[in-house]
Every structure is written in structure tokens, then in C-alpha cells.
PDB file of C-alpha atoms and ligand atoms in Angstrom:
ATOM      1  CA  MET A 771      -4.598  -0.851 -10.997  1.00  0.00           C
ATOM      2  CA  ILE A 772      -5.245   1.418  -8.029  1.00  0.00           C
ATOM      3  CA  THR A 773      -3.184   4.512  -7.388  1.00  0.00           C
ATOM      4  CA  ARG A 774      -3.569   7.541  -5.165  1.00  0.00           C
ATOM      5  CA  PHE A 775      -2.640  11.118  -4.475  1.00  0.00           C
ATOM      6  CA  ALA A 776      -1.979  11.734  -0.772  1.00  0.00           C
ATOM      7  CA  PRO A 777      -1.528  15.409   0.090  1.00  0.00           C
ATOM      8  CA  SER A 778      -1.177  16.853   3.576  1.00  0.00           C
ATOM      9  CA  PRO A 779      -3.546  19.782   4.248  1.00  0.00           C
ATOM     10  CA  THR A 780      -0.814  21.911   5.803  1.00  0.00           C
ATOM     11  CA  GLY A 781      -0.510  24.512   3.057  1.00  0.00           C
ATOM     12  CA  PRO A 782      -1.518  25.234  -0.533  1.00  0.00           C
ATOM     13  CA  LEU A 783      -0.887  22.687  -3.282  1.00  0.00           C
ATOM     14  CA  HIS A 784       1.770  23.938  -5.674  1.00  0.00           C
ATOM     15  CA  LEU A 785       2.909  23.024  -9.188  1.00  0.00           C
ATOM     16  CA  GLY A 786       4.712  19.917  -7.911  1.00  0.00           C
ATOM     17  CA  HIS A 787       1.486  18.606  -6.394  1.00  0.00           C
ATOM     18  CA  ALA A 788      -0.409  19.413  -9.596  1.00  0.00           C
ATOM     19  CA  TYR A 789       2.074  17.317 -11.577  1.00  0.00           C
ATOM     20  CA  SER A 790       1.893  14.427  -9.115  1.00  0.00           C
ATOM     21  CA  ALA A 791      -1.908  14.382  -8.992  1.00  0.00           C
ATOM     22  CA  LEU A 792      -2.324  14.700 -12.770  1.00  0.00           C
ATOM     23  CA  LEU A 793       0.242  11.987 -13.418  1.00  0.00           C
ATOM     24  CA  ALA A 794      -1.375   9.546 -10.985  1.00  0.00           C
ATOM     25  CA  TRP A 795      -4.840  10.265 -12.373  1.00  0.00           C
ATOM     26  CA  GLU A 796      -3.683   9.782 -15.954  1.00  0.00           C
ATOM     27  CA  ARG A 797      -1.817   6.581 -15.173  1.00  0.00           C
ATOM     28  CA  ALA A 798      -4.971   5.203 -13.561  1.00  0.00           C
ATOM     29  CA  ARG A 799      -7.077   6.229 -16.537  1.00  0.00           C
ATOM     30  CA  ALA A 800      -4.624   4.770 -19.075  1.00  0.00           C
ATOM     31  CA  ALA A 801      -4.641   1.452 -17.215  1.00  0.00           C
ATOM     32  CA  GLY A 802      -8.419   1.411 -16.762  1.00  0.00           C
ATOM     33  CA  GLY A 803      -7.698   1.589 -13.041  1.00  0.00           C
ATOM     34  CA  ARG A 804      -8.854   3.603 -10.045  1.00  0.00           C
ATOM     35  CA  PHE A 805      -7.606   6.897  -8.632  1.00  0.00           C
ATOM     36  CA  LEU A 806      -7.971   7.559  -4.905  1.00  0.00           C
ATOM     37  CA  LEU A 807      -7.397  10.673  -2.883  1.00  0.00           C
ATOM     38  CA  ARG A 808      -6.168  10.439   0.691  1.00  0.00           C
ATOM     39  CA  ILE A 809      -5.873  13.325   3.116  1.00  0.00           C
ATOM     40  CA  GLU A 810      -2.714  12.892   5.225  1.00  0.00           C
ATOM     41  CA  ASP A 811      -3.710  14.971   8.224  1.00  0.00           C
ATOM     42  CA  ILE A 812      -2.031  13.179  11.137  1.00  0.00           C
ATOM     43  CA  ASP A 813      -0.122  16.340  12.008  1.00  0.00           C
ATOM     44  CA  GLN A 814      -3.092  17.976  13.680  1.00  0.00           C
ATOM     45  CA  GLY A 815      -0.897  20.834  14.853  1.00  0.00           C
ATOM     46  CA  ARG A 816      -0.445  21.931  11.245  1.00  0.00           C
ATOM     47  CA  ALA A 817      -3.442  20.502   9.339  1.00  0.00           C
ATOM     48  CA  ARG A 818      -6.221  23.010   8.630  1.00  0.00           C
ATOM     49  CA  ALA A 819      -9.747  22.468   7.299  1.00  0.00           C
ATOM     50  CA  HIS A 820      -9.423  25.358   4.852  1.00  0.00           C
ATOM     51  CA  TRP A 821      -6.351  23.765   3.233  1.00  0.00           C
ATOM     52  CA  GLU A 822      -8.313  20.550   2.805  1.00  0.00           C
ATOM     53  CA  THR A 823     -11.167  22.459   1.154  1.00  0.00           C
ATOM     54  CA  GLN A 824      -8.690  24.140  -1.156  1.00  0.00           C
ATOM     55  CA  ILE A 825      -7.172  20.776  -2.108  1.00  0.00           C
ATOM     56  CA  TYR A 826     -10.583  19.628  -3.371  1.00  0.00           C
ATOM     57  CA  GLU A 827     -11.115  22.906  -5.245  1.00  0.00           C
ATOM     58  CA  ASP A 828      -7.670  22.846  -6.870  1.00  0.00           C
ATOM     59  CA  LEU A 829      -7.985  19.220  -7.973  1.00  0.00           C
ATOM     60  CA  ARG A 830     -11.476  19.744  -9.383  1.00  0.00           C
ATOM     61  CA  TRP A 831     -10.244  22.805 -11.257  1.00  0.00           C
ATOM     62  CA  LEU A 832      -7.457  20.656 -12.747  1.00  0.00           C
ATOM     63  CA  GLY A 833     -10.203  18.365 -14.067  1.00  0.00           C
ATOM     64  CA  LEU A 834      -9.635  15.444 -11.718  1.00  0.00           C
ATOM     65  CA  ASP A 835     -12.231  13.257 -10.056  1.00  0.00           C
ATOM     66  CA  TRP A 836     -11.819  10.640  -7.361  1.00  0.00           C
ATOM     67  CA  GLU A 837     -13.723   8.090  -5.369  1.00  0.00           C
ATOM     68  CA  VAL A 838     -15.609   9.035  -2.225  1.00  0.00           C
ATOM     69  CA  PRO A 839     -15.517   8.778   0.707  1.00  0.00           C
ATOM     70  CA  VAL A 840     -11.991  10.135   0.897  1.00  0.00           C
ATOM     71  CA  LEU A 841      -9.840   8.492   3.576  1.00  0.00           C
ATOM     72  CA  ARG A 842      -8.585  10.959   6.158  1.00  0.00           C
ATOM     73  CA  GLN A 843      -5.736   9.641   8.248  1.00  0.00           C
ATOM     74  CA  SER A 844      -6.922  11.455  11.377  1.00  0.00           C
ATOM     75  CA  GLU A 845      -9.947   9.123  11.307  1.00  0.00           C
ATOM     76  CA  ASN A 846      -7.820   6.000  11.070  1.00  0.00           C
ATOM     77  CA  LEU A 847      -5.791   6.201  14.288  1.00  0.00           C
ATOM     78  CA  PRO A 848      -7.075   2.869  15.728  1.00  0.00           C
ATOM     79  CA  ALA A 849      -5.577   1.011  12.740  1.00  0.00           C
ATOM     80  CA  TYR A 850      -2.175   2.595  13.364  1.00  0.00           C
ATOM     81  CA  ARG A 851      -2.424   1.794  17.082  1.00  0.00           C
ATOM     82  CA  ALA A 852      -3.178  -1.858  16.324  1.00  0.00           C
ATOM     83  CA  ALA A 853      -0.077  -2.112  14.118  1.00  0.00           C
ATOM     84  CA  LEU A 854       2.044  -0.480  16.831  1.00  0.00           C
ATOM     85  CA  ALA A 855       0.658  -2.929  19.397  1.00  0.00           C
ATOM     86  CA  ALA A 856       1.637  -5.871  17.184  1.00  0.00           C
ATOM     87  CA  LEU A 857       5.198  -4.585  16.723  1.00  0.00           C
ATOM     88  CA  TRP A 858       5.440  -3.738  20.434  1.00  0.00           C
ATOM     89  CA  ALA A 859       4.407  -7.262  21.406  1.00  0.00           C
ATOM     90  CA  ARG A 860       7.305  -8.585  19.326  1.00  0.00           C
ATOM     91  CA  GLY A 861       9.804  -6.329  21.129  1.00  0.00           C
ATOM     92  CA  LEU A 862      10.572  -4.367  17.971  1.00  0.00           C
ATOM     93  CA  LEU A 863       9.691  -0.914  19.340  1.00  0.00           C
ATOM     94  CA  TYR A 864      11.079   1.137  22.168  1.00  0.00           C
ATOM     95  CA  PRO A 865      10.012   4.431  23.741  1.00  0.00           C
ATOM     96  CA  CYS A 866      12.229   7.436  23.046  1.00  0.00           C
ATOM     97  CA  ARG A 867      12.206  10.599  25.125  1.00  0.00           C
ATOM     98  CA  CYS A 868      15.018  12.396  23.308  1.00  0.00           C
ATOM     99  CA  ARG A 869      14.389  15.940  22.206  1.00  0.00           C
ATOM    100  CA  ARG A 870      15.625  17.103  18.812  1.00  0.00           C
ATOM    101  CA  ARG A 871      18.464  18.904  20.511  1.00  0.00           C
ATOM    102  CA  ASP A 872      19.562  15.761  22.429  1.00  0.00           C
ATOM    103  CA  ILE A 873      19.669  13.812  19.183  1.00  0.00           C
ATOM    104  CA  LEU A 874      21.650  16.468  17.386  1.00  0.00           C
ATOM    105  CA  GLU A 875      24.147  16.677  20.257  1.00  0.00           C
ATOM    106  CA  ALA A 876      24.581  12.917  20.602  1.00  0.00           C
ATOM    107  CA  ALA A 877      24.808  12.429  16.843  1.00  0.00           C
ATOM    108  CA  SER A 878      27.474  15.082  16.424  1.00  0.00           C
ATOM    109  CA  ALA A 879      29.588  14.096  19.447  1.00  0.00           C
ATOM    110  CA  PRO A 880      33.276  14.731  18.673  1.00  0.00           C
ATOM    111  CA  GLN A 881      34.277  11.067  18.721  1.00  0.00           C
ATOM    112  CA  GLU A 882      31.851  10.405  15.865  1.00  0.00           C
ATOM    113  CA  GLY A 883      33.632  13.039  13.800  1.00  0.00           C
ATOM    114  CA  GLY A 884      32.042  15.589  11.509  1.00  0.00           C
ATOM    115  CA  ALA A 885      28.418  16.362  10.735  1.00  0.00           C
ATOM    116  CA  PRO A 886      25.720  13.913  11.842  1.00  0.00           C
ATOM    117  CA  LEU A 887      24.564  11.393   9.263  1.00  0.00           C
ATOM    118  CA  THR A 888      21.093  12.005   7.924  1.00  0.00           C
ATOM    119  CA  GLY A 889      18.759   9.513   6.341  1.00  0.00           C
ATOM    120  CA  PRO A 890      15.244   9.643   4.925  1.00  0.00           C
ATOM    121  CA  ASP A 891      13.902  10.321   8.415  1.00  0.00           C
ATOM    122  CA  GLY A 892      16.308  13.078   9.416  1.00  0.00           C
ATOM    123  CA  ILE A 893      19.370  12.642  11.615  1.00  0.00           C
ATOM    124  CA  LEU A 894      20.383   9.027  12.036  1.00  0.00           C
ATOM    125  CA  TYR A 895      19.267   8.212  15.582  1.00  0.00           C
ATOM    126  CA  PRO A 896      22.326   7.628  17.796  1.00  0.00           C
ATOM    127  CA  GLY A 897      20.517   4.971  19.879  1.00  0.00           C
ATOM    128  CA  THR A 898      20.368   6.802  23.212  1.00  0.00           C
ATOM    129  CA  CYS A 899      17.089   5.195  24.360  1.00  0.00           C
ATOM    130  CA  ARG A 900      17.509   1.830  22.595  1.00  0.00           C
ATOM    131  CA  ASP A 901      18.745  -0.289  25.485  1.00  0.00           C
ATOM    132  CA  ARG A 902      17.154   1.285  28.551  1.00  0.00           C
ATOM    133  CA  PRO A 903      16.434  -1.591  30.982  1.00  0.00           C
ATOM    134  CA  GLY A 904      12.789  -2.590  31.161  1.00  0.00           C
ATOM    135  CA  ALA A 905      11.732  -0.021  28.569  1.00  0.00           C
ATOM    136  CA  ARG A 906      10.137  -2.601  26.261  1.00  0.00           C
ATOM    137  CA  GLN A 907       8.063  -4.249  28.970  1.00  0.00           C
ATOM    138  CA  GLY A 908       4.433  -3.738  29.883  1.00  0.00           C
ATOM    139  CA  PRO A 909       1.595  -2.509  27.718  1.00  0.00           C
ATOM    140  CA  LEU A 910       2.092  -0.303  24.643  1.00  0.00           C
ATOM    141  CA  PRO A 911       3.007   3.105  26.106  1.00  0.00           C
ATOM    142  CA  GLN A 912       1.030   6.228  25.238  1.00  0.00           C
ATOM    143  CA  ASP A 913       2.225   9.802  24.968  1.00  0.00           C
ATOM    144  CA  VAL A 914       5.794   8.975  24.104  1.00  0.00           C
ATOM    145  CA  ALA A 915       7.592   8.581  20.785  1.00  0.00           C
ATOM    146  CA  LEU A 916       8.114   4.975  19.671  1.00  0.00           C
ATOM    147  CA  ARG A 917      11.061   3.950  17.526  1.00  0.00           C
ATOM    148  CA  LEU A 918      11.568   0.843  15.446  1.00  0.00           C
ATOM    149  CA  ASP A 919      14.637  -1.144  16.476  1.00  0.00           C
ATOM    150  CA  MET A 920      15.885  -1.567  12.908  1.00  0.00           C
ATOM    151  CA  ALA A 921      18.545  -4.189  13.672  1.00  0.00           C
ATOM    152  CA  ARG A 922      16.080  -6.360  15.600  1.00  0.00           C
ATOM    153  CA  ALA A 923      13.402  -5.861  12.977  1.00  0.00           C
ATOM    154  CA  LEU A 924      15.728  -7.092  10.241  1.00  0.00           C
ATOM    155  CA  GLU A 925      16.760  -9.994  12.423  1.00  0.00           C
ATOM    156  CA  ALA A 926      13.087 -10.885  12.873  1.00  0.00           C
ATOM    157  CA  LEU A 927      12.657 -10.847   9.090  1.00  0.00           C
ATOM    158  CA  GLY A 928      15.504 -13.324   8.692  1.00  0.00           C
ATOM    159  CA  GLU A 929      15.898 -14.363   5.086  1.00  0.00           C
ATOM    160  CA  THR A 930      12.799 -12.510   3.815  1.00  0.00           C
ATOM    161  CA  PRO A 931      13.964 -10.727   0.636  1.00  0.00           C
ATOM    162  CA  LEU A 932      13.706  -6.959   0.817  1.00  0.00           C
ATOM    163  CA  ALA A 933      13.003  -5.370  -2.538  1.00  0.00           C
ATOM    164  CA  PHE A 934      10.483  -3.295  -4.433  1.00  0.00           C
ATOM    165  CA  THR A 935       9.577  -2.662  -8.058  1.00  0.00           C
ATOM    166  CA  GLU A 936      10.269   0.784  -9.458  1.00  0.00           C
ATOM    167  CA  THR A 937       8.443   1.744 -12.648  1.00  0.00           C
ATOM    168  CA  GLY A 938       9.462   5.405 -12.574  1.00  0.00           C
ATOM    169  CA  ALA A 939      13.031   6.222 -11.662  1.00  0.00           C
ATOM    170  CA  GLY A 940      15.026   6.711  -8.491  1.00  0.00           C
ATOM    171  CA  PRO A 941      17.496   9.590  -8.033  1.00  0.00           C
ATOM    172  CA  ASP A 942      20.178   7.862 -10.122  1.00  0.00           C
ATOM    173  CA  GLY A 943      17.717   6.536 -12.691  1.00  0.00           C
ATOM    174  CA  ALA A 944      17.339   3.244 -10.820  1.00  0.00           C
ATOM    175  CA  GLN A 945      14.473   1.199 -12.246  1.00  0.00           C
ATOM    176  CA  GLY A 946      13.060  -2.318 -12.100  1.00  0.00           C
ATOM    177  CA  GLU A 947      13.648  -4.536  -9.085  1.00  0.00           C
ATOM    178  CA  ILE A 948      15.404  -2.498  -6.374  1.00  0.00           C
ATOM    179  CA  ALA A 949      17.028  -4.719  -3.741  1.00  0.00           C
ATOM    180  CA  LEU A 950      17.562  -3.302  -0.248  1.00  0.00           C
ATOM    181  CA  SER A 951      20.586  -4.115   1.852  1.00  0.00           C
ATOM    182  CA  PRO A 952      19.945  -4.776   5.572  1.00  0.00           C
ATOM    183  CA  ARG A 953      23.342  -3.324   6.405  1.00  0.00           C
ATOM    184  CA  GLN A 954      22.545  -0.113   4.597  1.00  0.00           C
ATOM    185  CA  LEU A 955      19.187   0.066   6.332  1.00  0.00           C
ATOM    186  CA  ILE A 956      20.927  -0.085   9.703  1.00  0.00           C
ATOM    187  CA  GLU A 957      23.699   2.311   8.758  1.00  0.00           C
ATOM    188  CA  THR A 958      21.793   4.925   6.787  1.00  0.00           C
ATOM    189  CA  VAL A 959      18.160   4.675   7.915  1.00  0.00           C
ATOM    190  CA  GLY A 960      18.353   3.413  11.489  1.00  0.00           C
ATOM    191  CA  ASP A 961      15.722   3.457  14.224  1.00  0.00           C
ATOM    192  CA  VAL A 962      12.984   5.549  12.631  1.00  0.00           C
ATOM    193  CA  VAL A 963      10.110   6.970  14.658  1.00  0.00           C
ATOM    194  CA  LEU A 964       6.912   4.998  14.034  1.00  0.00           C
ATOM    195  CA  SER A 965       4.802   6.969  16.465  1.00  0.00           C
ATOM    196  CA  ARG A 966       5.325  10.604  17.321  1.00  0.00           C
ATOM    197  CA  ARG A 967       4.334  11.612  20.818  1.00  0.00           C
ATOM    198  CA  GLU A 968       1.670  14.084  19.767  1.00  0.00           C
ATOM    199  CA  MET A 969       0.386  12.099  16.749  1.00  0.00           C
ATOM    200  CA  GLY A 970       0.069   8.488  17.868  1.00  0.00           C
ATOM    201  CA  THR A 971       1.561   7.461  14.520  1.00  0.00           C
ATOM    202  CA  SER A 972       4.031   8.712  11.924  1.00  0.00           C
ATOM    203  CA  TYR A 973       4.036   9.363   8.197  1.00  0.00           C
ATOM    204  CA  HIS A 974       5.855   6.082   7.487  1.00  0.00           C
ATOM    205  CA  LEU A 975       3.501   3.882   9.486  1.00  0.00           C
ATOM    206  CA  ALA A 976       0.292   5.577   8.335  1.00  0.00           C
ATOM    207  CA  VAL A 977       1.204   5.525   4.649  1.00  0.00           C
ATOM    208  CA  VAL A 978       2.046   1.804   4.727  1.00  0.00           C
ATOM    209  CA  ILE A 979      -1.154   0.827   6.547  1.00  0.00           C
ATOM    210  CA  ASP A 980      -3.371   2.980   4.350  1.00  0.00           C
ATOM    211  CA  ASP A 981      -1.850   1.970   1.023  1.00  0.00           C
ATOM    212  CA  ALA A 982      -2.512  -1.645   1.996  1.00  0.00           C
ATOM    213  CA  ALA A 983      -6.006  -0.966   3.393  1.00  0.00           C
ATOM    214  CA  GLN A 984      -6.979   0.907   0.229  1.00  0.00           C
ATOM    215  CA  GLY A 985      -5.600  -1.829  -2.018  1.00  0.00           C
ATOM    216  CA  VAL A 986      -3.162   0.577  -3.685  1.00  0.00           C
ATOM    217  CA  SER A 987      -1.194  -1.345  -6.299  1.00  0.00           C
ATOM    218  CA  GLU A 988       0.910   1.549  -7.572  1.00  0.00           C
ATOM    219  CA  VAL A 989       2.250   4.380  -5.436  1.00  0.00           C
ATOM    220  CA  THR A 990       2.797   7.404  -7.676  1.00  0.00           C
ATOM    221  CA  ARG A 991       4.807  10.067  -5.868  1.00  0.00           C
ATOM    222  CA  GLY A 992       7.814  12.377  -6.091  1.00  0.00           C
ATOM    223  CA  ARG A 993      11.386  11.150  -6.252  1.00  0.00           C
ATOM    224  CA  ASP A 994      12.074  12.919  -2.943  1.00  0.00           C
ATOM    225  CA  LEU A 995      10.351   9.964  -1.255  1.00  0.00           C
ATOM    226  CA  PHE A 996      12.433   7.286  -2.984  1.00  0.00           C
ATOM    227  CA  GLU A 997      14.692   6.725   0.061  1.00  0.00           C
ATOM    228  CA  ALA A 998      11.688   6.517   2.383  1.00  0.00           C
ATOM    229  CA  THR A 999      10.435   3.567   0.341  1.00  0.00           C
ATOM    230  CA  ALA A1000      13.042   1.343   2.013  1.00  0.00           C
ATOM    231  CA  ILE A1001      11.367   2.044   5.367  1.00  0.00           C
ATOM    232  CA  HIS A1002       7.968   1.314   3.876  1.00  0.00           C
ATOM    233  CA  VAL A1003       9.109  -2.043   2.498  1.00  0.00           C
ATOM    234  CA  VAL A1004      10.511  -3.090   5.904  1.00  0.00           C
ATOM    235  CA  LEU A1005       7.187  -2.188   7.526  1.00  0.00           C
ATOM    236  CA  GLN A1006       5.222  -4.081   4.873  1.00  0.00           C
ATOM    237  CA  ARG A1007       7.262  -7.224   5.540  1.00  0.00           C
ATOM    238  CA  LEU A1008       6.969  -6.848   9.327  1.00  0.00           C
ATOM    239  CA  LEU A1009       3.213  -6.328   9.164  1.00  0.00           C
ATOM    240  CA  ASP A1010       2.664  -8.976   6.510  1.00  0.00           C
ATOM    241  CA  LEU A1011       1.282  -6.499   3.983  1.00  0.00           C
ATOM    242  CA  PRO A1012       1.726  -6.677   0.214  1.00  0.00           C
ATOM    243  CA  SER A1013       4.121  -4.192  -1.397  1.00  0.00           C
ATOM    244  CA  PRO A1014       2.657  -2.040  -4.135  1.00  0.00           C
ATOM    245  CA  ARG A1015       4.916  -1.125  -7.030  1.00  0.00           C
ATOM    246  CA  TYR A1016       6.376   2.359  -6.927  1.00  0.00           C
ATOM    247  CA  HIS A1017       6.399   5.032  -9.574  1.00  0.00           C
ATOM    248  CA  HIS A1018       8.665   7.833  -8.351  1.00  0.00           C
ATOM    249  CA  HIS A1019       8.456  10.783 -10.689  1.00  0.00           C
ATOM    250  CA  ARG A1020      10.646  13.768 -11.443  1.00  0.00           C
ATOM    251  CA  LEU A1021      10.312  16.844  -9.244  1.00  0.00           C
ATOM    252  CA  ILE A1022       9.109  20.223 -10.420  1.00  0.00           C
ATOM    253  CA  ARG A1023      11.786  22.786  -9.635  1.00  0.00           C
ATOM    254  CA  ASP A1024      11.973  26.558  -9.556  1.00  0.00           C
ATOM    255  CA  GLU A1025      14.288  28.619 -11.801  1.00  0.00           C
ATOM    256  CA  ASP A1026      17.150  28.018  -9.366  1.00  0.00           C
ATOM    257  CA  GLY A1027      16.731  24.265  -9.528  1.00  0.00           C
ATOM    258  CA  ARG A1028      15.289  23.972  -6.020  1.00  0.00           C
ATOM    259  CA  ARG A1029      12.341  21.724  -5.565  1.00  0.00           C
ATOM    260  CA  LEU A1030       9.121  23.454  -4.622  1.00  0.00           C
ATOM    261  CA  ALA A1031       7.896  23.412  -1.055  1.00  0.00           C
ATOM    262  CA  LYS A1032       4.669  24.347   0.676  1.00  0.00           C
ATOM    263  CA  ARG A1033       6.083  27.782   1.428  1.00  0.00           C
ATOM    264  CA  ASP A1034       6.350  28.553  -2.308  1.00  0.00           C
ATOM    265  CA  ASP A1035       2.984  30.267  -2.236  1.00  0.00           C
ATOM    266  CA  ALA A1036       3.738  32.065  -5.496  1.00  0.00           C
ATOM    267  CA  ARG A1037       3.626  28.700  -7.229  1.00  0.00           C
ATOM    268  CA  ALA A1038       0.424  27.629  -5.536  1.00  0.00           C
ATOM    269  CA  ILE A1039      -2.195  26.290  -7.929  1.00  0.00           C
ATOM    270  CA  ALA A1040      -4.619  28.775  -6.363  1.00  0.00           C
ATOM    271  CA  ALA A1041      -2.310  31.685  -7.246  1.00  0.00           C
ATOM    272  CA  TYR A1042      -2.229  30.648 -10.914  1.00  0.00           C
ATOM    273  CA  ARG A1043      -5.996  30.182 -10.880  1.00  0.00           C
ATOM    274  CA  ALA A1044      -6.426  33.679  -9.479  1.00  0.00           C
ATOM    275  CA  GLU A1045      -4.201  35.072 -12.243  1.00  0.00           C
ATOM    276  CA  GLY A1046      -6.437  33.542 -14.895  1.00  0.00           C
ATOM    277  CA  VAL A1047      -4.096  30.723 -15.961  1.00  0.00           C
ATOM    278  CA  SER A1048      -6.100  27.852 -17.484  1.00  0.00           C
ATOM    279  CA  PRO A1049      -5.775  24.198 -16.429  1.00  0.00           C
ATOM    280  CA  ALA A1050      -4.333  23.436 -19.903  1.00  0.00           C
ATOM    281  CA  GLU A1051      -1.672  26.124 -19.466  1.00  0.00           C
ATOM    282  CA  LEU A1052      -0.799  24.770 -16.047  1.00  0.00           C
ATOM    283  CA  ARG A1053      -0.397  21.257 -17.474  1.00  0.00           C
ATOM    284  CA  ASP A1054       1.937  22.740 -20.017  1.00  0.00           C
ATOM    285  CA  MET A1055       3.961  24.470 -17.291  1.00  0.00           C
ATOM    286  CA  VAL A1056       4.639  21.146 -15.554  1.00  0.00           C
ATOM    287  CA  GLY A1057       5.560  19.487 -18.835  1.00  0.00           C
ATOM    288  CA  LEU A1058       2.478  17.372 -19.385  1.00  0.00           C
TER     289      LEU A1058
HETATM  290  N1  LIG B 440       1.586  13.222   2.317  1.00  0.00           N
HETATM  291  C1  LIG B 440       2.833  13.246   1.616  1.00  0.00           C
HETATM  292  C2  LIG B 440       3.135  14.629   1.097  1.00  0.00           C
HETATM  293  O1  LIG B 440       2.323  15.511   1.194  1.00  0.00           O
HETATM  294  C3  LIG B 440       2.855  12.284   0.442  1.00  0.00           C
HETATM  295  C4  LIG B 440       3.042  10.894   0.862  1.00  0.00           C
HETATM  296  C5  LIG B 440       3.129   9.846  -0.244  1.00  0.00           C
HETATM  297  O2  LIG B 440       2.749  10.093  -1.390  1.00  0.00           O
HETATM  298  O3  LIG B 440       3.543   8.745   0.093  1.00  0.00           O
HETATM  299  O4  LIG B 440       4.198  14.864   0.600  1.00  0.00           O
END
């Protein structure tokens, strides 16, 4: 059994991260497995070295250990590029030059009625750039966002079954074998971005490639990423990668029931450390 904790060094780790990391580490230990740490720093505009240093300090303080060297996604860009090239060669990607505002406007056009649909990747892409003549020809373009043509991708997969195993619980308690419907993928997930202009990859692509490259057999992560798993399974099938099983866990919430975010500095592990809270007390606070 190999699992991982994959934080982004774009802010302090908070109680929710502490729970996720501790849970993954304990599940690995209970199974006699391995626990890996991965630094998800593809957003170089927001990633900072001092946040990465603090991640190591916080996790060590919690009593965790992990294998070295730690994989940093910013050092793995050629692997993401190779996967993009393979999908491009099959005509499954197209360049997209829409700005956020264009997407919002097109998605909320009056004839569509009401608020734009949102999926696990934000607003459902209205398809503006999908059928531009000649856009899928030539070599893999650089410096432009690349979207997956979801309908074509599913067509390419044909009868391949789309499903994953959930050992935790989805938002409605879903567990066991979770089957994915191609129609739902088209209607509620759509043409997700696989490469952002300034990153040369995206969260979805990088996470799928790295989980496979690191031999991760169980992805332990928060329930907020349950919907994104559908995207990950499609990418695994397209790239011929094995699917790990998924253990989506409950989220740690504040007193008002909102889930914690990076901006909740008051709930940063470092803030509790500075106040003299012990690792055992912190475990207690997250219900472990
Ligand atoms: N890097 C993501 C985050 O900080 C986690 C991704 C994952 O566990 O799949 O939320």
C-alpha cells in the first residue's frame, strides 16, 4: 500500500491539512505500507520556498516521517508535456484563448438561462474555442491553455468502463465501486483545462501522472476533491495508467460549518504550535 500527502506550498497548512496528513500516514502504517509526500508547486506564481519549508516543519512536529527525495511537481514538467503531446497527437486537445471574463459571459448568455453551470473545474466551459478550424493541427502549441475535448475523449475510450473504488465516502456517503456516466461527464464536467498557459500543466494532469509514477495505490484526500476524481479517472484511462483506489475523508470545518481554506491563518498548524498546543492536543482537535 502506497499513499501520499500532496500539499501546495501556497500558504500555511491548517487543521484540515493536519487531519489529511495524519490520516494518510496512519493508514499507511496500519497497512504496513509507504507514505509519500509530494509538493504540488506547479503554480509558480503563488508557490513560495518558505511555505515549503514550513510544510516540512509542521509535518515533522506532528510526528510524521516520509520517504526522500520528495517529488516536486515543478521538477516534473517534461513528464506532463509528454502526456500532453500524446493526447494532442490523438486530436483530444485544443488551444483555448478565452479569458475568465469571456467564459463567464458566454456561459451566462441569456439564451442559456440563469447562472452558469459549475463543475469540479469551475464554470462549465461553453465551448467557444472547441471547433476553431485548423486549431488542432501542427505541433503541440506552447504558451496557450489546452483543453480536453471531453466528448471526443469519451468517444475514444469507447466501451472502456469508467469507475473507481471509494474506501472513504463521497459527499452523499457513496462508497465501494463508483461508476461514472459519460453523459454526466460531458454535461457537468466538460472540457477541462489540462494545461494552463503559464504553468504548462494543470492540477488534474499533474496529479494523475504523479500518482501513477509514484506507484500510489491509495489516494487519501479531502471530500472536496471527490468530484475531481471523475476527471482523474478519464485521464488514467486515456493515458493507460492504473487507477488507485480513493479514500476521500471528511473535511475539518470552522464553528460556522465552513471548510477551512489557506486564508484561515488562525487555524494554521504553525499558529497552534506558537501558542504551545501539543501535537497530541492538535490530533484531538481534528478528532483523531
Ligand atoms: N495539492 C492539492 C491541495 O493542496 C491536493 C491534491 C490531492 O490530494 O489530490 O489541495
